[in-house]
Structure formats: structure tokens, C-alpha cells
Coordinates of C-alpha atoms in Angstrom, one line a residue:
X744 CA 83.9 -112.3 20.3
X745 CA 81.2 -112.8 22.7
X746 CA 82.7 -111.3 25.1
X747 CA 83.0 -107.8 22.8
X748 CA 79.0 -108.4 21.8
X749 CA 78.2 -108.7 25.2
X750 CA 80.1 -105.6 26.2
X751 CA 78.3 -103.9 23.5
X752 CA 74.6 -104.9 24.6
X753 CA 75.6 -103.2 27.8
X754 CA 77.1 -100.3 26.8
X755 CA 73.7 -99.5 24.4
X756 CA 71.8 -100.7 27.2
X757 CA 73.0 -98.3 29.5
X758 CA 73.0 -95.5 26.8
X759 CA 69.6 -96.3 26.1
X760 CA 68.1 -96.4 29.9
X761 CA 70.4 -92.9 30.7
X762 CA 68.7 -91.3 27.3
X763 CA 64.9 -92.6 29.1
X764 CA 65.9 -91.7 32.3
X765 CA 66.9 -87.7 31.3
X766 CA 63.9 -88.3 28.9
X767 CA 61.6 -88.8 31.4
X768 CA 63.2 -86.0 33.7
X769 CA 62.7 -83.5 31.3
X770 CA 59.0 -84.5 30.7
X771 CA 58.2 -84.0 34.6
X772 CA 60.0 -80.6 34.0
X773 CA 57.9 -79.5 31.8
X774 CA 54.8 -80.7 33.2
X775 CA 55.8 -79.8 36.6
X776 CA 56.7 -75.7 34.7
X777 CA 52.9 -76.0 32.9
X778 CA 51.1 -76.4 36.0
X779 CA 53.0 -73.2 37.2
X780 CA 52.9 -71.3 34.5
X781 CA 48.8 -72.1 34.0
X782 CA 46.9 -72.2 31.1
X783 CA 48.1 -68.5 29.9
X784 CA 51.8 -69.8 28.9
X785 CA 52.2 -72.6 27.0
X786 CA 55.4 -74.9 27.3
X787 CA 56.2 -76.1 24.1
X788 CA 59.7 -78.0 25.3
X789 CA 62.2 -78.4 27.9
X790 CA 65.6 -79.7 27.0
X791 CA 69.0 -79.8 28.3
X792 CA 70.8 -75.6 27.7
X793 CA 73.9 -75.3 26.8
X794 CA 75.1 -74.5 30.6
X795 CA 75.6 -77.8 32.7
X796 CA 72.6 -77.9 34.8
X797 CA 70.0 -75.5 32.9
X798 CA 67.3 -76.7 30.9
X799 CA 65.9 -74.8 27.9
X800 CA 62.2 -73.8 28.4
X801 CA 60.5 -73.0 24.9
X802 CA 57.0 -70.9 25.7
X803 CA 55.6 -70.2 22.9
X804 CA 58.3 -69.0 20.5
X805 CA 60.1 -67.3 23.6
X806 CA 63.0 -69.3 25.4
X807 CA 63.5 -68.9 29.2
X808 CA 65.9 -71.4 31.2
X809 CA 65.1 -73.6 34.4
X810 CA 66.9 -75.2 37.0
X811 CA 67.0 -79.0 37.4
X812 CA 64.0 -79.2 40.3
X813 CA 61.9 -76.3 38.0
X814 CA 62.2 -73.8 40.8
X815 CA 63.0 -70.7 39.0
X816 CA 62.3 -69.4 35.5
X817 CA 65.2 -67.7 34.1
X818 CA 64.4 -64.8 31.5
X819 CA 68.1 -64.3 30.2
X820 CA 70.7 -64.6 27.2
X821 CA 73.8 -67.6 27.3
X822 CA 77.1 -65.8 25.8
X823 CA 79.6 -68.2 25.0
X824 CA 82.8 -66.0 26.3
X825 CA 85.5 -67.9 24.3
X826 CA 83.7 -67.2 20.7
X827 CA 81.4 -64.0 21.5
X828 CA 78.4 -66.0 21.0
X829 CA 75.2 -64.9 22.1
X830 CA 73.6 -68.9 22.2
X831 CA 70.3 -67.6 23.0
X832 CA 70.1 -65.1 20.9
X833 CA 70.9 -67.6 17.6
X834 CA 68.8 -70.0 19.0
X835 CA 65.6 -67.6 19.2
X836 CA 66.7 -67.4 15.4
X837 CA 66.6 -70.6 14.7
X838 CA 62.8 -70.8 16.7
X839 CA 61.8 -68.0 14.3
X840 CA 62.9 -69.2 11.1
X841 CA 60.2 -70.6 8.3
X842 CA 60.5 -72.3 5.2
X843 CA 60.4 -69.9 1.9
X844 CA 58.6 -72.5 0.4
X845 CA 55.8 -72.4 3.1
X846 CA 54.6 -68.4 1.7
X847 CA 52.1 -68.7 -0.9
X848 CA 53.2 -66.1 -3.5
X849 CA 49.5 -65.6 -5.1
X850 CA 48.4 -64.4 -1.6
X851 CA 51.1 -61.6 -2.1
X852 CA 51.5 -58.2 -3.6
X853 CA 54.7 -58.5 -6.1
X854 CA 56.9 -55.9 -7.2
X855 CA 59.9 -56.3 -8.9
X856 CA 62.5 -54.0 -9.7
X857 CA 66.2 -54.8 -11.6
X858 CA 66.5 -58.3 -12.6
X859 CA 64.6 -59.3 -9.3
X860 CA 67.4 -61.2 -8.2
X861 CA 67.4 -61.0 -4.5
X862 CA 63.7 -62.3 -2.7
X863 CA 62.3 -61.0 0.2
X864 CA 58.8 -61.0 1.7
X865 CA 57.2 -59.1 4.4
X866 CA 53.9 -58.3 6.4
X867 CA 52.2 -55.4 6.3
X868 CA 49.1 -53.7 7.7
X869 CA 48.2 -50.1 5.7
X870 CA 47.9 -48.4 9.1
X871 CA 51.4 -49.5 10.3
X872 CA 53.4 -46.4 11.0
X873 CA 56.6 -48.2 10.9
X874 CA 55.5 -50.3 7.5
X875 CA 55.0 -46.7 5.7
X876 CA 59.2 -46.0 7.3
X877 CA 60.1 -48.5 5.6
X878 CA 58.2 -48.4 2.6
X879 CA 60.2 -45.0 1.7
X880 CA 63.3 -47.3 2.7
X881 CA 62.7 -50.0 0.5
X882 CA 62.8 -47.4 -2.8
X883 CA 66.2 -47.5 -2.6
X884 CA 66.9 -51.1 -3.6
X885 CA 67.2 -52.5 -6.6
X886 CA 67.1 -56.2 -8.6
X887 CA 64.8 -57.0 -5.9
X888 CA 61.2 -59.3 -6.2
X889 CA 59.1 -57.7 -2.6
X890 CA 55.9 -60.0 -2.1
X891 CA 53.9 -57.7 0.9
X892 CA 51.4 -60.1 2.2
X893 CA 48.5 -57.4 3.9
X894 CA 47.4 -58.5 7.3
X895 CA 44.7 -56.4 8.9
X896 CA 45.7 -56.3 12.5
X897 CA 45.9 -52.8 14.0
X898 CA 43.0 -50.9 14.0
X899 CA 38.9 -51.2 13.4
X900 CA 39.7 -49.9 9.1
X901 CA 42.8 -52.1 8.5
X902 CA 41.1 -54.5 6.9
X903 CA 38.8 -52.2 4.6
X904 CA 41.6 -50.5 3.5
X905 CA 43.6 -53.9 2.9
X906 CA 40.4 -55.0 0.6
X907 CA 40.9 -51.5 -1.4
X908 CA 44.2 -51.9 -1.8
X909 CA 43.8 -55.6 -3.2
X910 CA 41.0 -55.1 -5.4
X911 CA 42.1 -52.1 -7.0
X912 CA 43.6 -52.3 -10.6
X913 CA 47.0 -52.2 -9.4
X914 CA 47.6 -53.2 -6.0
X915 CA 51.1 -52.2 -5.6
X916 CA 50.4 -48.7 -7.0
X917 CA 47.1 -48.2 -4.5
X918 CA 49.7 -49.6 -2.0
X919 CA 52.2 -47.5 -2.5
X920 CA 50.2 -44.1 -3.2
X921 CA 48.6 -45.0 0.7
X922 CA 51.5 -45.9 2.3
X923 CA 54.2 -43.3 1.0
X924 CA 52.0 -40.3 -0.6
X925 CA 48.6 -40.5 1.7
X926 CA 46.6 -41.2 -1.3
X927 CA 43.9 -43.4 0.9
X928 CA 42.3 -46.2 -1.2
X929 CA 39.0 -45.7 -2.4
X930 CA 38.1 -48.2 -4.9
X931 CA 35.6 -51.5 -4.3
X932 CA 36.3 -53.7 -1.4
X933 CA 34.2 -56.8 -2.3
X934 CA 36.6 -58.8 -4.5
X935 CA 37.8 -61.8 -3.2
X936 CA 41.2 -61.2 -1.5
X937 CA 43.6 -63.5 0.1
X938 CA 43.8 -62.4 3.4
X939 CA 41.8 -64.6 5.9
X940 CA 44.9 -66.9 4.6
X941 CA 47.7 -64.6 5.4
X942 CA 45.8 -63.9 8.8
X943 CA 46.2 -67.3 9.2
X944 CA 49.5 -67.7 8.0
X945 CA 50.6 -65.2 10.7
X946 CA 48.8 -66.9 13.7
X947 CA 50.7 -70.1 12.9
X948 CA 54.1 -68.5 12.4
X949 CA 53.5 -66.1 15.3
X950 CA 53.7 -63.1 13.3
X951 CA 52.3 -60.3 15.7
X952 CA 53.6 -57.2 14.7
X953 CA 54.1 -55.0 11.5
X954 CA 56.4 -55.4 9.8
X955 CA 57.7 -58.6 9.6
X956 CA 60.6 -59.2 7.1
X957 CA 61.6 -62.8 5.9
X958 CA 64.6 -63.6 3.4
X959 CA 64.9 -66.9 1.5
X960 CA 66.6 -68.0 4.0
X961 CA 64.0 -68.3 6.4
X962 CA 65.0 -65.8 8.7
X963 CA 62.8 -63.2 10.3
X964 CA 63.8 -59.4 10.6
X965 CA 60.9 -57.6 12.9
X966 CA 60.4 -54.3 13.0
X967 CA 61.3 -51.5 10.4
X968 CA 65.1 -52.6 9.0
X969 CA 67.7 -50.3 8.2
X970 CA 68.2 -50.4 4.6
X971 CA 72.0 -51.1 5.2
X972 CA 70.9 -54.3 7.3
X973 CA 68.6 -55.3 4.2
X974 CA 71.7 -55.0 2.1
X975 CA 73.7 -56.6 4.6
X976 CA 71.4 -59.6 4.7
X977 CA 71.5 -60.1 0.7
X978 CA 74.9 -60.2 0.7
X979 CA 75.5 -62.7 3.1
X980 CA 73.0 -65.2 1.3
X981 CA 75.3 -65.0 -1.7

């Protein structure tokens, strides 16, 4: 019996140096990656890829790959050939995923057509060429609850035009007539409005571009979404 406990001090003792040792390895990676990269990148992680000898280099929410000595930076996706897999592409996913919870829906437009079933949220900025695309695109759903948080982020009148659009009488109906009929806002601008917060919101999510999509899920859809990839989306969080 002492024999066995004695084995098994070892074995965890070894386990536990090896996990110190590649510990330690992967914190002089990244350090080593920082002071390469300078102060314009920042290295959030590095961490063993799902390639024997590649490490996964987080920057920012972006992942790149490194050899074991920190050499090269590898800008690339990992396809697992026996499933199809694109490993780096789920990852970045994963990176990009929030928690519903996290949205603050006071801070949101709401509309909410049908039984408002299926949830989805998005940012918006009223000059956003490809948030009025899919604005027209979005009429055809139905038993849907949108919340369109405004962030002013494009040009100089964004954000007057985001205050219009929130203190009007009906936000969603000033929103709407601006971003699918060219009826510019025009009401008062000096109510308070919620979007220093979703300005915030966006900086610590990494939100950068208009529109941004999320499902209840937590997943982020960039860009102006087909309709059918909405609907696709839904279904598969049934």
C-alpha cells in the first residue's frame, strides 16, 4: 500500500512539474512575442494549438500561431482533414462570443413583432450604409424581439443623429423612417440617452464595425447577414 501511495506522489509530482515546466515555457513565449510585437499589439495568451508543436497566440481578439522558440508569427486557419473542421475558425467563435445577459436591454431600441419569440440584438450607427441593407432585410422576419443598441462611430453627425433618434417620441419609428425611408431626424437632442454606455459596451467587447449581430446564444454575426443566415441561426438555437 505504500508502495502504490508512493508511486502516486510521483506520478502527480511529475505531472505537476511537466504542467510548470510548459507553464513557464509558454509565459517566456509570450513575453518573448510582446517585446516583438511592441506596444501596438497586445498578447493576450499563448497556449499549446491544436498541431503538435504550434502554440496559439491570442492578440487582441485575433489568433495567430507561433513556433516553439517564437520565431515566426503564423497568420493562418487549422482544418482538421478527417472531420472538415476549420479549428481556427470555431475558435475565433468561441473568442467572440458574449454573454446575453451582459446587454443591458434599457440601453436598447426594442421592437417586437409576432409573439417575439426568437431574440436578437445588434449595433447600429444611423450613417452605416450596410445597417440601412439590412434594416430593409430585417422587415421580413417575424415573432422576433430586435434591441438596436446606437453607437456613434462613423462620421462627425453620428452621434447627433443617434440623440434624435433616442429622444424622439418613438425611437424605433424615427429609426426606421432614417434608416429605410431617408426621413432624417429632427427632433431635440438633449435628453439623456444611453449611449456613452453602449460606446463602452462596444470597446470592451471589441465591437468595431456596423453592424454587429449577437443571438442568445452569444454568438456574433458581423457585417450585414443574409436574411436566410438569420433564419438559419434561429433555427439551430431551437
Amino acid at each position: 500500500m505504500n508502495k502504490f501511495l508512493t508511486a502516486c506522489a510521483f506520478v502527480f509530482a511529475t505531472l505537476l512539474c511537466t504542467q510548470l515546466v510548459h507553464a513557464q515555457a509558454e509565459q517566456q513565449l509570450k513575453t518573448d512575442l510582446q517585446k516583438k510585437l511592441g506596444s501596438n499589439a497586445k498578447v493576450r495568451s499563448v497556449s499549446p494549438a491544436p498541431v503538435n508543436g504550434l502554440y496559439e497566440v491570442l492578440v487582441g481578439n485575433d489568433v495567430f500561431y507561433t513556433d516553439s522558440t517564437g520565431k515566426y508569427l503564423i497568420q493562418g486557419e487549422i482544418i482538421e482533414l478527417a472531420t472538415g473542421k476549420n479549428l481556427t475558425e470555431q475558435r475565433q467563435a468561441d473568442l467572440n462570443r458574449i454573454k446575453w445577459t451582459d446587454l443591458s436591454p434599457a440601453n436598447a431600441i426594442k421592437t417586437v413583432r409576432g409573439n417575439g419569440s426568437r431574440q436578437l440584438a445588434i449595433f447600429s450607427d444611423p450613417n452605416c450604409g450596410y445597417c440601412k441593407r439590412l434594416e430593409k432585410s430585417l422587415q421580413q422576419l417575424d415573432n422576433v424581439t430586435i434591441y438596436t443598441y446606437l453607437i456613434p462611430i462613423l462620421s462627425p453627425d453620428s452621434a447627433q443623429k443617434s440623440k434624435q433618434i433616442w429622444c424622439s417620441t418613438d425611437p424605433y419609428k424615427a429609426y426606421i423612417d432614417w434608416m429605410i425611408n431617408g426621413v432624417a431626424p429632427s427632433g431635440k437632442s438633449d435628453c439623456s440617452t444611453p449611449l456613452d454606455k453602449n460606446m463602452a459596451f462596444a470597446k470592451s467587447y471589441g465591437i468595431t464595425g456596423t453592424p454587429t449581430l449577437f443571438f442568445t446564444d452569444g454568438s456574433r454575426f458581423p457585417g450585414a447577414v443574409q436574411i436566410t443566415d438569420i433564419e438559419k441561426k434561429f433555427s439551430s438555437l431551437k
